[in-house]
PDB file of C-alpha atoms in Angstrom:
ATOM      1  CA  MET S1374       4.250-204.750 145.093  1.00  0.00           C
ATOM      2  CA  ASN S1375       6.498-205.716 142.176  1.00  0.00           C
ATOM      3  CA  VAL S1376       3.652-207.516 140.529  1.00  0.00           C
ATOM      4  CA  PHE S1377       1.319-204.365 141.076  1.00  0.00           C
ATOM      5  CA  LEU S1378       4.003-202.132 139.478  1.00  0.00           C
ATOM      6  CA  SER S1379       4.425-204.552 136.573  1.00  0.00           C
ATOM      7  CA  TYR S1380       0.737-204.358 135.744  1.00  0.00           C
ATOM      8  CA  ILE S1381       0.832-200.469 135.907  1.00  0.00           C
ATOM      9  CA  LEU S1382       3.642-200.746 133.405  1.00  0.00           C
ATOM     10  CA  LEU S1383       1.511-203.060 131.247  1.00  0.00           C
ATOM     11  CA  GLY S1384      -1.232-200.319 131.335  1.00  0.00           C
ATOM     12  CA  LEU S1385       1.331-197.786 130.171  1.00  0.00           C
ATOM     13  CA  SER S1386       2.525-200.051 127.449  1.00  0.00           C
ATOM     14  CA  LEU S1387      -1.016-200.669 126.179  1.00  0.00           C
ATOM     15  CA  ALA S1388      -1.791-196.933 125.973  1.00  0.00           C
ATOM     16  CA  ALA S1389       1.573-195.845 124.440  1.00  0.00           C
ATOM     17  CA  PRO S1390       1.197-196.969 120.789  1.00  0.00           C
ATOM     18  CA  ILE S1391       0.129-193.981 118.530  1.00  0.00           C
ATOM     19  CA  GLY S1392      -3.465-194.368 117.425  1.00  0.00           C
ATOM     20  CA  PRO S1393      -6.577-192.268 116.962  1.00  0.00           C
ATOM     21  CA  ILE S1394      -6.965-191.468 120.698  1.00  0.00           C
ATOM     22  CA  ASN S1395      -3.257-190.120 120.968  1.00  0.00           C
ATOM     23  CA  ALA S1396      -3.832-188.182 117.662  1.00  0.00           C
ATOM     24  CA  ALA S1397      -6.954-186.640 119.067  1.00  0.00           C
ATOM     25  CA  GLN S1398      -5.295-185.979 122.408  1.00  0.00           C
ATOM     26  CA  ILE S1399      -2.470-184.003 120.778  1.00  0.00           C
ATOM     27  CA  ASP S1400      -4.824-181.903 118.673  1.00  0.00           C
ATOM     28  CA  ARG S1401      -7.230-181.232 121.587  1.00  0.00           C
ATOM     29  CA  GLY S1402      -4.370-180.372 123.840  1.00  0.00           C
ATOM     30  CA  ILE S1403      -2.857-177.832 121.430  1.00  0.00           C
ATOM     31  CA  ARG S1404      -6.392-176.400 120.755  1.00  0.00           C
ATOM     32  CA  ASN S1405      -8.006-176.231 124.079  1.00  0.00           C
ATOM     33  CA  GLY S1406      -5.452-177.117 126.774  1.00  0.00           C
ATOM     34  CA  PHE S1407      -4.795-179.872 129.277  1.00  0.00           C
ATOM     35  CA  MET S1408      -8.272-180.735 130.630  1.00  0.00           C
ATOM     36  CA  HIS S1409      -9.812-181.277 127.190  1.00  0.00           C
ATOM     37  CA  SER S1410      -6.837-183.414 126.135  1.00  0.00           C
ATOM     38  CA  TRP S1411      -6.913-185.439 129.406  1.00  0.00           C
ATOM     39  CA  LEU S1412     -10.777-186.004 129.082  1.00  0.00           C
ATOM     40  CA  ILE S1413     -10.301-187.522 125.586  1.00  0.00           C
ATOM     41  CA  GLY S1414      -8.047-190.048 127.391  1.00  0.00           C
ATOM     42  CA  VAL S1415     -10.467-190.512 130.229  1.00  0.00           C
ATOM     43  CA  GLY S1416     -13.357-191.137 127.837  1.00  0.00           C
ATOM     44  CA  ALA S1417     -11.124-193.833 126.171  1.00  0.00           C
ATOM     45  CA  VAL S1418     -10.254-195.366 129.428  1.00  0.00           C
ATOM     46  CA  VAL S1419     -13.906-195.578 130.442  1.00  0.00           C
ATOM     47  CA  ALA S1420     -14.549-197.474 127.166  1.00  0.00           C
ATOM     48  CA  ASP S1421     -11.485-199.633 127.853  1.00  0.00           C
ATOM     49  CA  GLY S1422     -13.063-200.419 131.213  1.00  0.00           C
ATOM     50  CA  ILE S1423     -16.288-201.553 129.660  1.00  0.00           C
ATOM     51  CA  TYR S1424     -14.542-203.906 127.390  1.00  0.00           C
ATOM     52  CA  MET S1425     -12.347-205.209 130.309  1.00  0.00           C
ATOM     53  CA  LEU S1426     -15.664-205.990 132.111  1.00  0.00           C
ATOM     54  CA  ILE S1427     -17.090-207.653 129.041  1.00  0.00           C
ATOM     55  CA  VAL S1428     -14.012-209.888 128.805  1.00  0.00           C
ATOM     56  CA  TYR S1429     -14.276-210.470 132.577  1.00  0.00           C
ATOM     57  CA  ILE S1430     -17.879-211.601 132.491  1.00  0.00           C
ATOM     58  CA  GLY S1431     -17.445-213.536 129.229  1.00  0.00           C
ATOM     59  CA  VAL S1432     -19.847-211.804 126.883  1.00  0.00           C
ATOM     60  CA  VAL S1433     -17.319-211.560 124.186  1.00  0.00           C
ATOM     61  CA  GLN S1434     -19.055-214.226 122.017  1.00  0.00           C
ATOM     62  CA  PHE S1435     -21.767-211.660 121.197  1.00  0.00           C
ATOM     63  CA  LEU S1436     -19.194-209.105 119.965  1.00  0.00           C
ATOM     64  CA  GLU S1437     -17.499-211.714 117.833  1.00  0.00           C
ATOM     65  CA  THR S1438     -20.548-212.234 115.549  1.00  0.00           C
ATOM     66  CA  ALA S1439     -20.158-210.966 111.959  1.00  0.00           C
ATOM     67  CA  PHE S1440     -23.115-208.603 112.256  1.00  0.00           C
ATOM     68  CA  MET S1441     -21.656-206.826 115.435  1.00  0.00           C
ATOM     69  CA  GLN S1442     -18.140-206.552 113.944  1.00  0.00           C
ATOM     70  CA  THR S1443     -19.441-205.107 110.665  1.00  0.00           C
ATOM     71  CA  PHE S1444     -21.644-202.615 112.618  1.00  0.00           C
ATOM     72  CA  LEU S1445     -18.701-201.584 114.900  1.00  0.00           C
ATOM     73  CA  TRP S1446     -16.322-201.179 111.953  1.00  0.00           C
ATOM     74  CA  PHE S1447     -18.928-198.873 110.219  1.00  0.00           C
ATOM     75  CA  PHE S1448     -19.655-196.941 113.409  1.00  0.00           C
ATOM     76  CA  GLY S1449     -15.894-196.506 114.067  1.00  0.00           C
ATOM     77  CA  CYS S1450     -15.385-195.329 110.512  1.00  0.00           C
ATOM     78  CA  PHE S1451     -18.098-192.677 111.055  1.00  0.00           C
ATOM     79  CA  VAL S1452     -16.783-191.446 114.411  1.00  0.00           C
ATOM     80  CA  LEU S1453     -13.123-191.175 113.198  1.00  0.00           C
ATOM     81  CA  MET S1454     -14.043-189.592 109.888  1.00  0.00           C
ATOM     82  CA  TYR S1455     -16.194-187.019 111.578  1.00  0.00           C
ATOM     83  CA  THR S1456     -13.637-186.157 114.184  1.00  0.00           C
ATOM     84  CA  GLY S1457     -10.797-186.123 111.674  1.00  0.00           C
ATOM     85  CA  ILE S1458     -12.675-183.780 109.257  1.00  0.00           C
ATOM     86  CA  GLU S1459     -13.574-181.562 112.147  1.00  0.00           C
ATOM     87  CA  THR S1460      -9.974-181.413 113.428  1.00  0.00           C
ATOM     88  CA  PHE S1461      -8.827-180.736 109.732  1.00  0.00           C
ATOM     89  CA  MET S1462     -11.350-177.985 109.271  1.00  0.00           C
ATOM     90  CA  LYS S1463     -10.418-176.266 112.469  1.00  0.00           C
ATOM     91  CA  ALA S1464      -6.707-176.440 112.059  1.00  0.00           C
ATOM     92  CA  GLY S1465      -6.384-173.155 110.229  1.00  0.00           C
ATOM     93  CA  LYS S1466      -8.191-171.449 113.111  1.00  0.00           C
ATOM     94  CA  ILE S1467      -5.508-172.113 115.640  1.00  0.00           C
ATOM     95  CA  ASN S1468      -3.517-169.186 116.878  1.00  0.00           C
ATOM     96  CA  LEU S1469      -1.267-168.417 119.898  1.00  0.00           C
ATOM     97  CA  GLU S1470      -3.907-166.362 121.613  1.00  0.00           C
ATOM     98  CA  HIS S1471      -6.058-168.021 124.242  1.00  0.00           C
ATOM     99  CA  THR S1472      -8.724-170.103 122.570  1.00  0.00           C
ATOM    100  CA  ARG S1473      -9.052-172.671 125.347  1.00  0.00           C
ATOM    101  CA  GLY S1474     -12.319-173.649 126.832  1.00  0.00           C
ATOM    102  CA  LYS S1475     -14.505-172.880 123.811  1.00  0.00           C
ATOM    103  CA  ASP S1476     -15.512-176.437 123.364  1.00  0.00           C
ATOM    104  CA  PRO S1477     -17.458-177.975 126.249  1.00  0.00           C
ATOM    105  CA  LEU S1478     -15.446-180.370 128.372  1.00  0.00           C
ATOM    106  CA  ILE S1479     -18.097-183.080 128.097  1.00  0.00           C
ATOM    107  CA  LYS S1480     -17.556-183.104 124.329  1.00  0.00           C
ATOM    108  CA  SER S1481     -13.983-183.984 124.707  1.00  0.00           C
ATOM    109  CA  PHE S1482     -14.833-186.879 127.096  1.00  0.00           C
ATOM    110  CA  PHE S1483     -17.540-188.265 124.694  1.00  0.00           C
ATOM    111  CA  SER S1484     -15.121-187.892 121.683  1.00  0.00           C
ATOM    112  CA  GLY S1485     -12.588-190.276 123.398  1.00  0.00           C
ATOM    113  CA  PHE S1486     -15.350-192.560 124.693  1.00  0.00           C
ATOM    114  CA  LEU S1487     -16.923-192.969 121.162  1.00  0.00           C
ATOM    115  CA  MET S1488     -13.597-193.283 119.404  1.00  0.00           C
ATOM    116  CA  SER S1489     -12.592-196.186 121.740  1.00  0.00           C
ATOM    117  CA  ILE S1490     -15.994-197.912 122.250  1.00  0.00           C
ATOM    118  CA  SER S1491     -16.586-197.950 118.396  1.00  0.00           C
ATOM    119  CA  ASN S1492     -13.110-199.360 117.677  1.00  0.00           C
ATOM    120  CA  PRO S1493     -13.286-203.176 116.892  1.00  0.00           C
ATOM    121  CA  LEU S1494      -9.570-203.276 117.402  1.00  0.00           C
ATOM    122  CA  THR S1495     -10.179-202.243 120.989  1.00  0.00           C
ATOM    123  CA  ILE S1496     -12.295-205.360 121.474  1.00  0.00           C
ATOM    124  CA  LEU S1497      -9.735-207.704 119.955  1.00  0.00           C
ATOM    125  CA  PHE S1498      -6.934-205.863 121.773  1.00  0.00           C
ATOM    126  CA  TRP S1499      -8.594-206.289 125.274  1.00  0.00           C
ATOM    127  CA  LEU S1500      -9.787-209.855 124.319  1.00  0.00           C
ATOM    128  CA  GLY S1501      -6.218-210.785 123.388  1.00  0.00           C
ATOM    129  CA  ILE S1502      -4.273-208.869 126.001  1.00  0.00           C
ATOM    130  CA  TYR S1503      -6.586-208.660 129.075  1.00  0.00           C
ATOM    131  CA  GLY S1504      -8.095-212.137 128.240  1.00  0.00           C
ATOM    132  CA  SER S1505      -4.647-213.692 128.516  1.00  0.00           C
ATOM    133  CA  VAL S1506      -3.817-211.578 131.593  1.00  0.00           C
ATOM    134  CA  LEU S1507      -7.034-212.676 133.165  1.00  0.00           C
ATOM    135  CA  ALA S1508      -6.490-216.355 132.526  1.00  0.00           C
ATOM    136  CA  LYS S1509      -2.929-216.196 133.966  1.00  0.00           C
ATOM    137  CA  THR S1510      -3.808-214.011 136.973  1.00  0.00           C
ATOM    138  CA  ALA S1511      -7.026-216.147 137.715  1.00  0.00           C
ATOM    139  CA  ALA S1512      -4.951-219.265 137.752  1.00  0.00           C
ATOM    140  CA  THR S1513      -2.466-217.783 140.272  1.00  0.00           C
ATOM    141  CA  TYR S1514      -4.366-215.254 142.473  1.00  0.00           C
ATOM    142  CA  ASP S1515      -7.869-214.932 144.123  1.00  0.00           C
ATOM    143  CA  SER S1516     -10.612-212.635 142.825  1.00  0.00           C
ATOM    144  CA  SER S1517      -9.656-209.731 145.182  1.00  0.00           C
ATOM    145  CA  GLN S1518      -6.161-209.684 143.764  1.00  0.00           C
ATOM    146  CA  LEU S1519      -7.654-209.936 140.295  1.00  0.00           C
ATOM    147  CA  VAL S1520      -9.507-206.615 140.860  1.00  0.00           C
ATOM    148  CA  LEU S1521      -6.399-205.094 142.313  1.00  0.00           C
ATOM    149  CA  TYR S1522      -4.197-205.928 139.402  1.00  0.00           C
ATOM    150  CA  SER S1523      -6.893-204.881 136.888  1.00  0.00           C
ATOM    151  CA  SER S1524      -7.044-201.475 138.683  1.00  0.00           C
ATOM    152  CA  ALA S1525      -3.271-201.335 138.208  1.00  0.00           C
ATOM    153  CA  ILE S1526      -3.717-201.633 134.429  1.00  0.00           C
ATOM    154  CA  PHE S1527      -6.177-198.702 134.768  1.00  0.00           C
ATOM    155  CA  ILE S1528      -3.731-196.663 136.737  1.00  0.00           C
ATOM    156  CA  GLY S1529      -1.077-197.195 133.916  1.00  0.00           C
ATOM    157  CA  LEU S1530      -3.684-196.063 131.249  1.00  0.00           C
ATOM    158  CA  LEU S1531      -4.579-192.871 133.281  1.00  0.00           C
ATOM    159  CA  VAL S1532      -0.779-192.032 133.969  1.00  0.00           C
ATOM    160  CA  TRP S1533      -0.139-192.121 130.171  1.00  0.00           C
ATOM    161  CA  ASP S1534      -3.251-189.967 129.535  1.00  0.00           C
ATOM    162  CA  ILE S1535      -2.023-187.384 131.999  1.00  0.00           C
ATOM    163  CA  ALA S1536       1.432-187.454 130.364  1.00  0.00           C
ATOM    164  CA  MET S1537       0.066-187.101 126.853  1.00  0.00           C
ATOM    165  CA  ALA S1538      -2.266-184.231 127.881  1.00  0.00           C
ATOM    166  CA  GLY S1539       0.641-182.458 129.611  1.00  0.00           C
ATOM    167  CA  VAL S1540       2.907-182.778 126.584  1.00  0.00           C
ATOM    168  CA  ALA S1541       0.206-181.723 124.141  1.00  0.00           C
ATOM    169  CA  SER S1542      -1.018-178.639 126.141  1.00  0.00           C
ATOM    170  CA  SER S1543       2.507-177.491 127.096  1.00  0.00           C
ATOM    171  CA  SER S1544       3.820-177.811 123.483  1.00  0.00           C
ATOM    172  CA  ARG S1545       1.711-174.913 122.655  1.00  0.00           C
ATOM    173  CA  LYS S1546       3.972-172.626 124.486  1.00  0.00           C
ATOM    174  CA  TYR S1547       7.052-173.567 122.497  1.00  0.00           C
ATOM    175  CA  LEU S1548       5.759-173.828 118.999  1.00  0.00           C
ATOM    176  CA  ASN S1549       4.736-171.086 116.605  1.00  0.00           C
ATOM    177  CA  SER S1550       1.398-170.927 114.968  1.00  0.00           C
ATOM    178  CA  HIS S1551       2.536-172.666 111.680  1.00  0.00           C
ATOM    179  CA  TRP S1552       3.806-175.723 113.720  1.00  0.00           C
ATOM    180  CA  LEU S1553       0.612-175.785 115.652  1.00  0.00           C
ATOM    181  CA  VAL S1554      -1.553-175.714 112.449  1.00  0.00           C
ATOM    182  CA  GLY S1555       0.774-178.448 110.923  1.00  0.00           C
ATOM    183  CA  ILE S1556       0.415-180.699 113.878  1.00  0.00           C
ATOM    184  CA  SER S1557      -3.340-180.304 113.949  1.00  0.00           C
ATOM    185  CA  LEU S1558      -3.554-181.073 110.236  1.00  0.00           C
ATOM    186  CA  LEU S1559      -1.389-184.219 110.706  1.00  0.00           C
ATOM    187  CA  SER S1560      -3.712-185.227 113.597  1.00  0.00           C
ATOM    188  CA  GLY S1561      -6.758-184.724 111.457  1.00  0.00           C
ATOM    189  CA  LEU S1562      -5.210-186.677 108.586  1.00  0.00           C
ATOM    190  CA  SER S1563      -4.283-189.531 110.909  1.00  0.00           C
ATOM    191  CA  LEU S1564      -7.901-189.701 112.150  1.00  0.00           C
ATOM    192  CA  ILE S1565      -9.300-189.745 108.650  1.00  0.00           C
ATOM    193  CA  GLY S1566      -6.828-192.387 107.719  1.00  0.00           C
ATOM    194  CA  PHE S1567      -7.821-194.552 110.599  1.00  0.00           C
ATOM    195  CA  GLY S1568     -11.509-193.872 109.590  1.00  0.00           C
ATOM    196  CA  ILE S1569     -10.827-194.999 105.923  1.00  0.00           C
ATOM    197  CA  TYR S1570      -9.145-198.156 107.149  1.00  0.00           C
ATOM    198  CA  PHE S1571     -12.070-198.876 109.424  1.00  0.00           C
ATOM    199  CA  GLY S1572     -14.482-198.399 106.450  1.00  0.00           C
ATOM    200  CA  MET S1573     -12.483-200.772 104.232  1.00  0.00           C
ATOM    201  CA  GLN S1574     -12.533-203.349 107.045  1.00  0.00           C
ATOM    202  CA  ALA S1575     -16.448-202.899 107.250  1.00  0.00           C
ATOM    203  CA  PHE S1576     -16.891-203.442 103.464  1.00  0.00           C
ATOM    204  CA  GLN S1577     -14.544-206.346 103.563  1.00  0.00           C
ATOM    205  CA  ASN S1578     -16.670-207.965 106.366  1.00  0.00           C
ATOM    206  CA  LEU S1579     -19.851-207.232 104.420  1.00  0.00           C
ATOM    207  CA  PHE S1580     -18.870-208.200 100.943  1.00  0.00           C
ATOM    208  CA  GLY S1581     -15.728-210.349 101.598  1.00  0.00           C
TER     209      GLY S1581
END
């Protein structure tokens, strides 16, 4: 049980660093409420699961090719810039009236999924973190326990997403409209910043 809880804690730790997903969750929670913010996280977790599976079955060599890395950097740049600019443009339209539910829920899910699946850092992250966890766990436990502990990491990721969605959506009640607009603008700028970084990495891969 202690080992299972330690893997849940690992999942929480992996999800906690502020990045594009958390920035998007904060903005979507303020703008549209809990479900939209949570589904951004769920989309990202599904993408994480795909990469965990890729690491598990050992297809990672294909993703390490120069072509695939450059393609993913460019694609990630596009997704983050688009999401950031959209967030920035909509920031001035936030008010304290109920504007929730205007965007379809599926859009929030796919925003989170695309942001995570197109992020080469996610590949390297899961290759480094989950790859080492996999090697350690496989050496100590059988395959059924491997699945159990992998699911514990997932539980940690989902718990963080629920917490983030709850904080983002409830903060709307305690902040005035100027604060809400400011936070949304910062979220948009953060996403654009990540997008620019991804674009620079793509050009460096292509011409470096």
